Structures are given as C-alpha cells and as structure tokens.
PDB file of C-alpha atoms in Angstrom:
ATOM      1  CA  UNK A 284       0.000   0.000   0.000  1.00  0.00           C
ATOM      2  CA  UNK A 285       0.694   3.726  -0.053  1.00  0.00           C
ATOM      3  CA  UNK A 286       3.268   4.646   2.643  1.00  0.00           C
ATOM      4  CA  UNK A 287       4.198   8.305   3.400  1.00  0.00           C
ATOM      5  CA  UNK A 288       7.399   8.270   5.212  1.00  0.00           C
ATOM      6  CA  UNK A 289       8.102  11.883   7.812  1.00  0.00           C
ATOM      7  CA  UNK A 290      11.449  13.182   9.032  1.00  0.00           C
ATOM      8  CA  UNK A 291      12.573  13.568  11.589  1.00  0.00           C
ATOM      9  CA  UNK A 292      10.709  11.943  14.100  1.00  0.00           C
ATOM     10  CA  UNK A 293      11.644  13.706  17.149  1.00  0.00           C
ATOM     11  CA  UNK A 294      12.817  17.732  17.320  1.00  0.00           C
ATOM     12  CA  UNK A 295      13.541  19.719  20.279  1.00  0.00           C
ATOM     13  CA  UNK A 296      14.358  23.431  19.359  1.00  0.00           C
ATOM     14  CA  UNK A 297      14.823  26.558  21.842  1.00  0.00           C
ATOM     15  CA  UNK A 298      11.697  28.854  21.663  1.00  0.00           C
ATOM     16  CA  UNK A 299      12.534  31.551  18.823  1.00  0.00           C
ATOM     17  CA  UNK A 300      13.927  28.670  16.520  1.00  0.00           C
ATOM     18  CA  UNK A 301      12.731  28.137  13.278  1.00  0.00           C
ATOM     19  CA  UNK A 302      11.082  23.971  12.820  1.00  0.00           C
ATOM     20  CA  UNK A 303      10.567  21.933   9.854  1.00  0.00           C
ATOM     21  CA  UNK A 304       8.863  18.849   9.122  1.00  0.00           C
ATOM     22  CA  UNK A 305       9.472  16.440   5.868  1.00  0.00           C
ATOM     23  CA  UNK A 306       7.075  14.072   4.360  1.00  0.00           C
ATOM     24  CA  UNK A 307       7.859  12.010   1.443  1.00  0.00           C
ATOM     25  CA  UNK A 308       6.275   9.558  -0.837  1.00  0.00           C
ATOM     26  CA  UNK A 309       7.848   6.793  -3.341  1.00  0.00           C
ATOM     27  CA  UNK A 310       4.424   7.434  -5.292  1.00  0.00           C
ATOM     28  CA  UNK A 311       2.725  10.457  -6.610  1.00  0.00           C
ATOM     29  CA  UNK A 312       0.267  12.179  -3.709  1.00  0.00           C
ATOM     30  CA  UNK A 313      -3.110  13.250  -4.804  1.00  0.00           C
ATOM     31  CA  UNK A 314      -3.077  15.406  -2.209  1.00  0.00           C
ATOM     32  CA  UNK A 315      -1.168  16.280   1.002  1.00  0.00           C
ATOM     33  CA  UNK A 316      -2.887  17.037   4.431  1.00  0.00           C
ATOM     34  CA  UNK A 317      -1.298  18.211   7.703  1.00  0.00           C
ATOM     35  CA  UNK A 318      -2.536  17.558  10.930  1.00  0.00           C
ATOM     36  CA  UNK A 319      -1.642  18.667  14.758  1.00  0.00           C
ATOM     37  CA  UNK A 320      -1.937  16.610  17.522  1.00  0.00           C
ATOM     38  CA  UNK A 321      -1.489  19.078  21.001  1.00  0.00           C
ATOM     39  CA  UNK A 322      -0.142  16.412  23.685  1.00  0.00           C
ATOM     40  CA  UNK A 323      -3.375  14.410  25.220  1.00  0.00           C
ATOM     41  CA  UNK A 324      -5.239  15.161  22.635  1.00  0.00           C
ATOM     42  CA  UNK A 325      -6.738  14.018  19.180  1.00  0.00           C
ATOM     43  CA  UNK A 326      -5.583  15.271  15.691  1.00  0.00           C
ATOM     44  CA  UNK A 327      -6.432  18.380  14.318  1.00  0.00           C
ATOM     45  CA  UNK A 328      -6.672  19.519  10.879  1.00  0.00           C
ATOM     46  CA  UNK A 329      -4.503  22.090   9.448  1.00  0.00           C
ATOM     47  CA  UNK A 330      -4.573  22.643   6.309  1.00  0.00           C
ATOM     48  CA  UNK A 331      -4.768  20.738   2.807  1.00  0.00           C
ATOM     49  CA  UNK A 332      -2.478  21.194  -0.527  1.00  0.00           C
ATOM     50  CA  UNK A 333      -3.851  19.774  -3.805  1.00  0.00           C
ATOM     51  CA  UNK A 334      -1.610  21.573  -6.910  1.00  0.00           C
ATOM     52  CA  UNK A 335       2.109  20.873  -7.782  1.00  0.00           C
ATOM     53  CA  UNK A 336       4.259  23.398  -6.169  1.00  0.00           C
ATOM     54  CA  UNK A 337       1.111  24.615  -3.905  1.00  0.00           C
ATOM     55  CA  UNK A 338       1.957  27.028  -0.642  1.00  0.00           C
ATOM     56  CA  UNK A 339       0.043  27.832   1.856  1.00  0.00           C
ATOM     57  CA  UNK A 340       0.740  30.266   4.844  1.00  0.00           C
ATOM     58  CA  UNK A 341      -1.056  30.235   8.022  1.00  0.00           C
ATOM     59  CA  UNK A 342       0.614  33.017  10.055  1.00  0.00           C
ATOM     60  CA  UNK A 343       4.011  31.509  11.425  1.00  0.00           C
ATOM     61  CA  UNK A 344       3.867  27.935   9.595  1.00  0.00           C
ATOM     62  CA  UNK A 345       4.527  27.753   6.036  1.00  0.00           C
ATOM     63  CA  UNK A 346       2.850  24.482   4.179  1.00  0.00           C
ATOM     64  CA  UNK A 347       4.766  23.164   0.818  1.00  0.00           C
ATOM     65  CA  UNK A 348       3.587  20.917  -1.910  1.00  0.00           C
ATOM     66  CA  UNK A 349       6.579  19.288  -3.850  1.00  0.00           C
ATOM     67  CA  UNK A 350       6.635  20.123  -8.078  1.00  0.00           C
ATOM     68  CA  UNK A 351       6.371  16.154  -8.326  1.00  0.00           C
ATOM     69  CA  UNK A 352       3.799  15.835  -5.931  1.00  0.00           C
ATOM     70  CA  UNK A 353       5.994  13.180  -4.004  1.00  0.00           C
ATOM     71  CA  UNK A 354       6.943  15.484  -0.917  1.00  0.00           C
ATOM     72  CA  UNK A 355       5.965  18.153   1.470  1.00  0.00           C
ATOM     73  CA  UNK A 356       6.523  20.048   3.941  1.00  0.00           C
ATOM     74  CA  UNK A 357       6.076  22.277   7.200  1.00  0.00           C
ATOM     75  CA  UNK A 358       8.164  25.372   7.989  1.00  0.00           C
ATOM     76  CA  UNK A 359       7.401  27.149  11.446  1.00  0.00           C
ATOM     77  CA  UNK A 360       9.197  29.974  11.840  1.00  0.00           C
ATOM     78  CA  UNK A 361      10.356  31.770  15.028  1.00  0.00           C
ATOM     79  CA  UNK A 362       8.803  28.580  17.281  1.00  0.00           C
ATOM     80  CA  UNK A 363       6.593  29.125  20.460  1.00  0.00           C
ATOM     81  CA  UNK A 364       5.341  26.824  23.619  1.00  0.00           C
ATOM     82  CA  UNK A 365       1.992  26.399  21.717  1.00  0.00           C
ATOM     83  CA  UNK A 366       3.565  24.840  18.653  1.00  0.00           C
ATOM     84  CA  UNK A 367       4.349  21.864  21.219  1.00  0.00           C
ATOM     85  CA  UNK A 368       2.585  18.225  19.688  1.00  0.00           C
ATOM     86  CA  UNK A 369       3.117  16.146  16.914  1.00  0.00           C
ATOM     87  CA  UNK A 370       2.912  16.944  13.456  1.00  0.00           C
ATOM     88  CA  UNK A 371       1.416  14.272  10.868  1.00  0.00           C
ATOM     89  CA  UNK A 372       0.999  14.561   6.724  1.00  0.00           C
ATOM     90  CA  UNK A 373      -1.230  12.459   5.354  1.00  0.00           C
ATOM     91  CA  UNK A 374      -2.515  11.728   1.637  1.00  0.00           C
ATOM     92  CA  UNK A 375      -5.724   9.960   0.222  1.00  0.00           C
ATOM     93  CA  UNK A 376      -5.081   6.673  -1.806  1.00  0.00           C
ATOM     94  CA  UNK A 377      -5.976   8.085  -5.263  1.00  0.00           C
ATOM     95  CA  UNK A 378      -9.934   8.486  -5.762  1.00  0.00           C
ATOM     96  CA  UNK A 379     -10.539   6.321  -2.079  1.00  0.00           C
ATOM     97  CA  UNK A 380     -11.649   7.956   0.636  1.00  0.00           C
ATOM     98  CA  UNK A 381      -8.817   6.168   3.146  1.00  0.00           C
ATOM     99  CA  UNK A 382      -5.872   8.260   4.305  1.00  0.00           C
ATOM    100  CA  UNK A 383      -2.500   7.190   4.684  1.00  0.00           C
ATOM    101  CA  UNK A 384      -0.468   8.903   7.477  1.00  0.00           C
ATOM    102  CA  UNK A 385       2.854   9.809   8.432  1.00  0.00           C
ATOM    103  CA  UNK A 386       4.781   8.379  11.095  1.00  0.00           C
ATOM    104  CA  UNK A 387       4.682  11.768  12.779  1.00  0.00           C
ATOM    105  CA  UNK A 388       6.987  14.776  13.808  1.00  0.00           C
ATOM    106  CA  UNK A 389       6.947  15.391  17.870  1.00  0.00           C
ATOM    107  CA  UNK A 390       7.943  18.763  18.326  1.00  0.00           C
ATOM    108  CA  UNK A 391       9.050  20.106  21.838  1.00  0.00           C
ATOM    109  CA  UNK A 392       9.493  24.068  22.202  1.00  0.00           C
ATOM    110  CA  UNK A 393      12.166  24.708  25.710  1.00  0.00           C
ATOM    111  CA  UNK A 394      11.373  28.264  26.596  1.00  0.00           C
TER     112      UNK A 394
ATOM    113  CA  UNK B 201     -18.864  22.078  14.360  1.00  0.00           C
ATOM    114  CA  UNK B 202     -18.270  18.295  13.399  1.00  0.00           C
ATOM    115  CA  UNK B 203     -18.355  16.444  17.030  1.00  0.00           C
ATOM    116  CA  UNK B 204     -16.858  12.821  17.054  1.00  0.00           C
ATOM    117  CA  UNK B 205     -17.338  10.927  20.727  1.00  0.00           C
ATOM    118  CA  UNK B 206     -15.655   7.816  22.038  1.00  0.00           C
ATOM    119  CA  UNK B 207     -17.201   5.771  24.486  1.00  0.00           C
ATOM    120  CA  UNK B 208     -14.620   5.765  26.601  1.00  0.00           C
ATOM    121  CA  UNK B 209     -11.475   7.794  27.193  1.00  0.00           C
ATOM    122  CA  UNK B 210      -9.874   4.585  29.529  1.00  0.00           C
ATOM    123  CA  UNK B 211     -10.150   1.670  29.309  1.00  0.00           C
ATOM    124  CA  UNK B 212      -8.701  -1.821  30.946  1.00  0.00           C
ATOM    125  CA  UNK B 213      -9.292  -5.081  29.534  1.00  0.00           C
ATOM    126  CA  UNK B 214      -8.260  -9.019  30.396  1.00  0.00           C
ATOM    127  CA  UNK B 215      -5.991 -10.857  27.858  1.00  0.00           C
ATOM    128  CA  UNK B 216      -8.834 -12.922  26.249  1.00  0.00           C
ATOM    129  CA  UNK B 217     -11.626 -10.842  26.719  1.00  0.00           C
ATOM    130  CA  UNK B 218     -14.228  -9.435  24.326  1.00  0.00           C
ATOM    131  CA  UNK B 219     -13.996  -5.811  23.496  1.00  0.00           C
ATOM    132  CA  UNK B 220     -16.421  -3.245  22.081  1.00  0.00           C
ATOM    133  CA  UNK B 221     -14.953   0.569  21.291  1.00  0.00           C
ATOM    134  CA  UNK B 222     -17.660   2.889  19.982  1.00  0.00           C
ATOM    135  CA  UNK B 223     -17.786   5.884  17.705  1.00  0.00           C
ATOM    136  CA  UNK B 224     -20.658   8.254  16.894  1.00  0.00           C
ATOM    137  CA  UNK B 225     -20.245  11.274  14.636  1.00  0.00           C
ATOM    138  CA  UNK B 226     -23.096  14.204  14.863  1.00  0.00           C
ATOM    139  CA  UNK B 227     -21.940  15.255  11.111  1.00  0.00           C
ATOM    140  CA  UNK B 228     -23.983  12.999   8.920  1.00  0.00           C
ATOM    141  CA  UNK B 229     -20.628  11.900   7.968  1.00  0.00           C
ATOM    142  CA  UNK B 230     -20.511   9.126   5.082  1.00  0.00           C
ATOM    143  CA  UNK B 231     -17.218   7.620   6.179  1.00  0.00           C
ATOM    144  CA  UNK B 232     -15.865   6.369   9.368  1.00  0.00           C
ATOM    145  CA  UNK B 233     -12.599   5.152  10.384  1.00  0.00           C
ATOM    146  CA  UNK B 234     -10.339   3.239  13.269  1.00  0.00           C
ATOM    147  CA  UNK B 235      -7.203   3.963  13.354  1.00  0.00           C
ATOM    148  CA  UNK B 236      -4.690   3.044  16.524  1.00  0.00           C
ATOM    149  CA  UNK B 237      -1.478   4.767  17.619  1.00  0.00           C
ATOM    150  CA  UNK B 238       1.636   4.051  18.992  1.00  0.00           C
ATOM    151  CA  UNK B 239       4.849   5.819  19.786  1.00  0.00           C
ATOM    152  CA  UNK B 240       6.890   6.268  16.333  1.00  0.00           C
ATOM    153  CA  UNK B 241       4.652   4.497  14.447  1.00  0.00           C
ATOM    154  CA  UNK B 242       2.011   7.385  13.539  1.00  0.00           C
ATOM    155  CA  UNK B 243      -1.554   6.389  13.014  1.00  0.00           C
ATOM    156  CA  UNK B 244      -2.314   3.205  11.388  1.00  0.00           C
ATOM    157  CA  UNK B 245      -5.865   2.627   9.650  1.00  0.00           C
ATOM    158  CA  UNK B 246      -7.118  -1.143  10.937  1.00  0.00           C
ATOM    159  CA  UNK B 247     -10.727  -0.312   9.327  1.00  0.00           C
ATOM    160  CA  UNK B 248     -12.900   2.227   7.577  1.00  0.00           C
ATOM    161  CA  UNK B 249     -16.208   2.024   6.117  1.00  0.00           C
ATOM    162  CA  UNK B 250     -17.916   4.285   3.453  1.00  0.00           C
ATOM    163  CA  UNK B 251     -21.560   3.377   4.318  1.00  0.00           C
ATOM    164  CA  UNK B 252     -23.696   1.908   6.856  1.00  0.00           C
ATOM    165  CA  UNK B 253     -22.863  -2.032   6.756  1.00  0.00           C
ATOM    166  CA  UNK B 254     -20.298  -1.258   4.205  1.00  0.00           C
ATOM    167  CA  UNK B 255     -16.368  -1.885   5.738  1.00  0.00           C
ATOM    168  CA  UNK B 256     -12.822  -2.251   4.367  1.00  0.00           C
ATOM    169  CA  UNK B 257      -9.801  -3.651   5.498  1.00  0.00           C
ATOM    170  CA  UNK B 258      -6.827  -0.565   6.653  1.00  0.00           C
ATOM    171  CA  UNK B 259      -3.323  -1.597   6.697  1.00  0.00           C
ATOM    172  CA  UNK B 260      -4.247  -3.592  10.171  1.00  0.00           C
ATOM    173  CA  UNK B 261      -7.166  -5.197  10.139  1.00  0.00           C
ATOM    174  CA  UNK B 262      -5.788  -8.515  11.977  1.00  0.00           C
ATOM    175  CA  UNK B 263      -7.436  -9.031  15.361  1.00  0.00           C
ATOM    176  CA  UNK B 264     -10.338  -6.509  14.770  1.00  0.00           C
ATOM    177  CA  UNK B 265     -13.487  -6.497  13.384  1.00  0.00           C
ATOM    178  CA  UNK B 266     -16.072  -3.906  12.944  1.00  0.00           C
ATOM    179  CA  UNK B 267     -19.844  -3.100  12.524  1.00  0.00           C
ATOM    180  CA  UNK B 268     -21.753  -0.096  11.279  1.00  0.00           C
ATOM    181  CA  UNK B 269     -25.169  -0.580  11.610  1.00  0.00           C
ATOM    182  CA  UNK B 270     -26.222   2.736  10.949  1.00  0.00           C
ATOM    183  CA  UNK B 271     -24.688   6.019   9.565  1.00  0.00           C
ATOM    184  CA  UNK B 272     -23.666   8.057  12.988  1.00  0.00           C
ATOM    185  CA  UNK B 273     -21.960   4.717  14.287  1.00  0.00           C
ATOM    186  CA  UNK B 274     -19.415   2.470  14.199  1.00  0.00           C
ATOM    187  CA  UNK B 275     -17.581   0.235  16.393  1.00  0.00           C
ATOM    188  CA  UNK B 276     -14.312  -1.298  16.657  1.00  0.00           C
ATOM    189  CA  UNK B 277     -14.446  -5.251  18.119  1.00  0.00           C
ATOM    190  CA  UNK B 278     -11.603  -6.664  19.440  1.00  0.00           C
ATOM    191  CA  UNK B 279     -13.110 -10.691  19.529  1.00  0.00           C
ATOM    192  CA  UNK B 280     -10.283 -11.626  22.210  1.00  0.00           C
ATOM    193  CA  UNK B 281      -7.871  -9.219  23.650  1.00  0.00           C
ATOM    194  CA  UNK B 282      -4.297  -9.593  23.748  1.00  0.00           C
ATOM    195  CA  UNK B 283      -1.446  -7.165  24.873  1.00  0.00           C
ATOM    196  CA  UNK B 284      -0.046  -6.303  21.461  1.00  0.00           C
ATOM    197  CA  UNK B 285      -3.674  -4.773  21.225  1.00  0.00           C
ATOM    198  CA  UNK B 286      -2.468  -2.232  24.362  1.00  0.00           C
ATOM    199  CA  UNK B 287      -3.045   1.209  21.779  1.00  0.00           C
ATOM    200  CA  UNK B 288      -4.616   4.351  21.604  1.00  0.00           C
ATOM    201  CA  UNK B 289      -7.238   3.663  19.511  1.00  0.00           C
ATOM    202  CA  UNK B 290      -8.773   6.934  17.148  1.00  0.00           C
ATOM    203  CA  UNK B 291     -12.286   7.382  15.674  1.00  0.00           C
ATOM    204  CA  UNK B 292     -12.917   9.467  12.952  1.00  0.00           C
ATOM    205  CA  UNK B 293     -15.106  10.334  10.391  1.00  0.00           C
ATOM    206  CA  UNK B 294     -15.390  12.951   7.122  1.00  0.00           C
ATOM    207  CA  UNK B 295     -17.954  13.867   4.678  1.00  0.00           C
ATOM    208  CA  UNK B 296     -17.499  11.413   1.854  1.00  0.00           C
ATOM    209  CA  UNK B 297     -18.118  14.070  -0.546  1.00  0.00           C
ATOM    210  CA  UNK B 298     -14.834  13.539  -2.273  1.00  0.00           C
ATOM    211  CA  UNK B 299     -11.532  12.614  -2.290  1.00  0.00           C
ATOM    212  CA  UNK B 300     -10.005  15.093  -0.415  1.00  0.00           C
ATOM    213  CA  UNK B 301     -11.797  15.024   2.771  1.00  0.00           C
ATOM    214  CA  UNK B 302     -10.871  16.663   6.126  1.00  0.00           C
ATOM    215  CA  UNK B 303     -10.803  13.740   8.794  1.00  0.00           C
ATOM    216  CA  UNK B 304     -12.269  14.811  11.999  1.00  0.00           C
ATOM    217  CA  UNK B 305     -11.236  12.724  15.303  1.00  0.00           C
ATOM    218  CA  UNK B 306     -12.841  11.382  18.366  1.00  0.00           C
ATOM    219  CA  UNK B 307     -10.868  12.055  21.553  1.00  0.00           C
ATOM    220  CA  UNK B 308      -9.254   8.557  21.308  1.00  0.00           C
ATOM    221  CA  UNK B 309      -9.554   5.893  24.124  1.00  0.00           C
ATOM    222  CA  UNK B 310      -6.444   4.354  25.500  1.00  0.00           C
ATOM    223  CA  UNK B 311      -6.888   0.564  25.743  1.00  0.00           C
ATOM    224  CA  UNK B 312      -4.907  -1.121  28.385  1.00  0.00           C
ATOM    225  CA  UNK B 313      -4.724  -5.084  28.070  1.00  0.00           C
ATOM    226  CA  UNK B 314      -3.404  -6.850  31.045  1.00  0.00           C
TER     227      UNK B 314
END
C-alpha cells in the first residue's frame, strides 16, 4: 500500500527557533494534508495542498507541496510553547476515501 | 462544528476478553474510520467504512473487526484481547463528498490489556 514516510521523528528546538517537518512519498500524492496533535489530545486539521508546487501560509507555519507531488513540507518559523505536539501529513489513496499517514513529527518548544 | 465521541477515554481489559470501542459522529458523515497509535509508528488505519454495513480492510485489520449498523456509528471489536492490542485507539469520520476530505477525530480511548 501507499506509505508516506516523515522526518525527523523527534525535534527539540529553543523557543525563537525556526522547525521543519518532511514528508515524502515513493508514489505520486493526490493530495497532502497536515494535521496537529497538542499532547493528550486528538488530531487536528490544518490545512490541505492539492496543486504541484502549492503554498500555503497560516501566520508563522509555512505548508509546501513538492513540483512532483511526491513530498511536502512544514516550515514554522520563530517557534513558540503552543507549537508543542506532533505533526502528521497524510494523503488519500488516489480516488478512495482512506488516508495514509505519516509516522509523525513530535515537536518540543524549551522556553 | 463536526463532534466525534468515544465511548470511553480509559479503558482496561483481560488478555482474552471481548472488546467493544464505539464511535458516533453528529456530522452525517458518510465515512468512518479506526485507526490506533503508537509511539513512532504514527496512526495506522485497521478499518474504515464508506456506508452503513459497508467496511474495508486498513493496513491492520488482523485481530479486529467492525460493525456499522447505521450512519452516525461504528464500532471497533476486538473478539479476544491480547497485549499487542495495548493502543490508543482513534475514531474518525469525514464527509465522503470527495476525495479530499478533512478527517475529523474522536478524543481517542487508551486501551490497556493486562
């Protein structure tokens, strides 16, 4: 089956630090989702790319879509104690409604 | 906004015993999934289903089964417990409306098997 593979697994980074999460495919994505899981809790949707080269900006994180459709990524910049929790990608198997995810990037912000 | 519940947030369960985890979505959702998740492994899909009594296999499906008898609900069976089976175990459920749904999760419920 589809696997999505996500580097690195763990990060710590001093508050003020820039972070960035990699997700990669051997197989072209149909699309690319990002999710946020805050520690205890459930996954959250962030946001979804769908076009080659797509980015998206939601204030300090900066969401990439690869030209070949077989990568992404996450860019926060200047990192604070709420970005804490674990980062996922995940992609839909061609026209089926099940997701694939990432193995997950655990982020931990030291003030 | 989309609410996804879990029946239970804890849960502890004999090696051996028969185990029911439930879902229900508010949404009208079409699909529904179980996923489970475990340290550096991410989340792993063990069954999904597109329509009431409709289901498909995830990447896990070994040791589980599943029913979804009508659209708000579905539940995950474990038939006989055993400690690999210790997971957190996710609900969740989006729209079916096309192929680049949003996924929307339950709380999870963290399954202990002793």
């Amino acid at each position: 089956g589809q696997q999505v593979m996500q580097i690195p697994q763990y990060q710590h980074v001093q508050e003020g630090e820039d972070f960035t999460t990699y997700c990669n495919s051997s197989t072209t994505l149909s699309n690319i989702q990002w999710y946020k899981q805050r520690p205890g809790g459930h996954p959250v949707f962030l946001i979804q790319l769908v076009k080659s080269g797509e980015v998206k900006k939601q204030k300090r994180l900066t969401f990439q879509f690869g030209e070949a459709k077989k990568n992404s990524s996450l860019h926060i910049t200047a990192t604070q104690t709420t970005d804490v929790g674990t980062y996922f990608c995940a992609s839909n198997s061609g026209g089926y409604q099940k997701v694939t995810f990432g193995t997950g990037t655990k982020l931990q912000v030291i003030p | 906004d989309v609410k996804v519940t879990q029946s239970s947030r804890y849960l502890v369960k004999r090696t051996g015993e028969k185990v029911f985890l439930e879902c229900v979505q508010d949404m009208d959702h079409e699909n529904m999934f179980w996923y489970r998740q475990d340290p550096g492994l991410g989340l792993r899909l063990i069954y999904f289903s597109y329509d009431v009594k409709m289901k498909e296999k995830g990447d896990i499906p070994e040791g589980y089964s599943v029913s979804r008898e009508k659209k708000e609900r579905f539940s995950l069976i474990l038939e006989s417990a055993s400690t690999n089976q210790t997971s957190m175990y996710l609900c969740a459920s989006s729209t079916g409306t096309s192929g680049t749904d949003t996924q929307y999760f339950g709380p999870g419920t963290r399954l202990t098997v002793l």
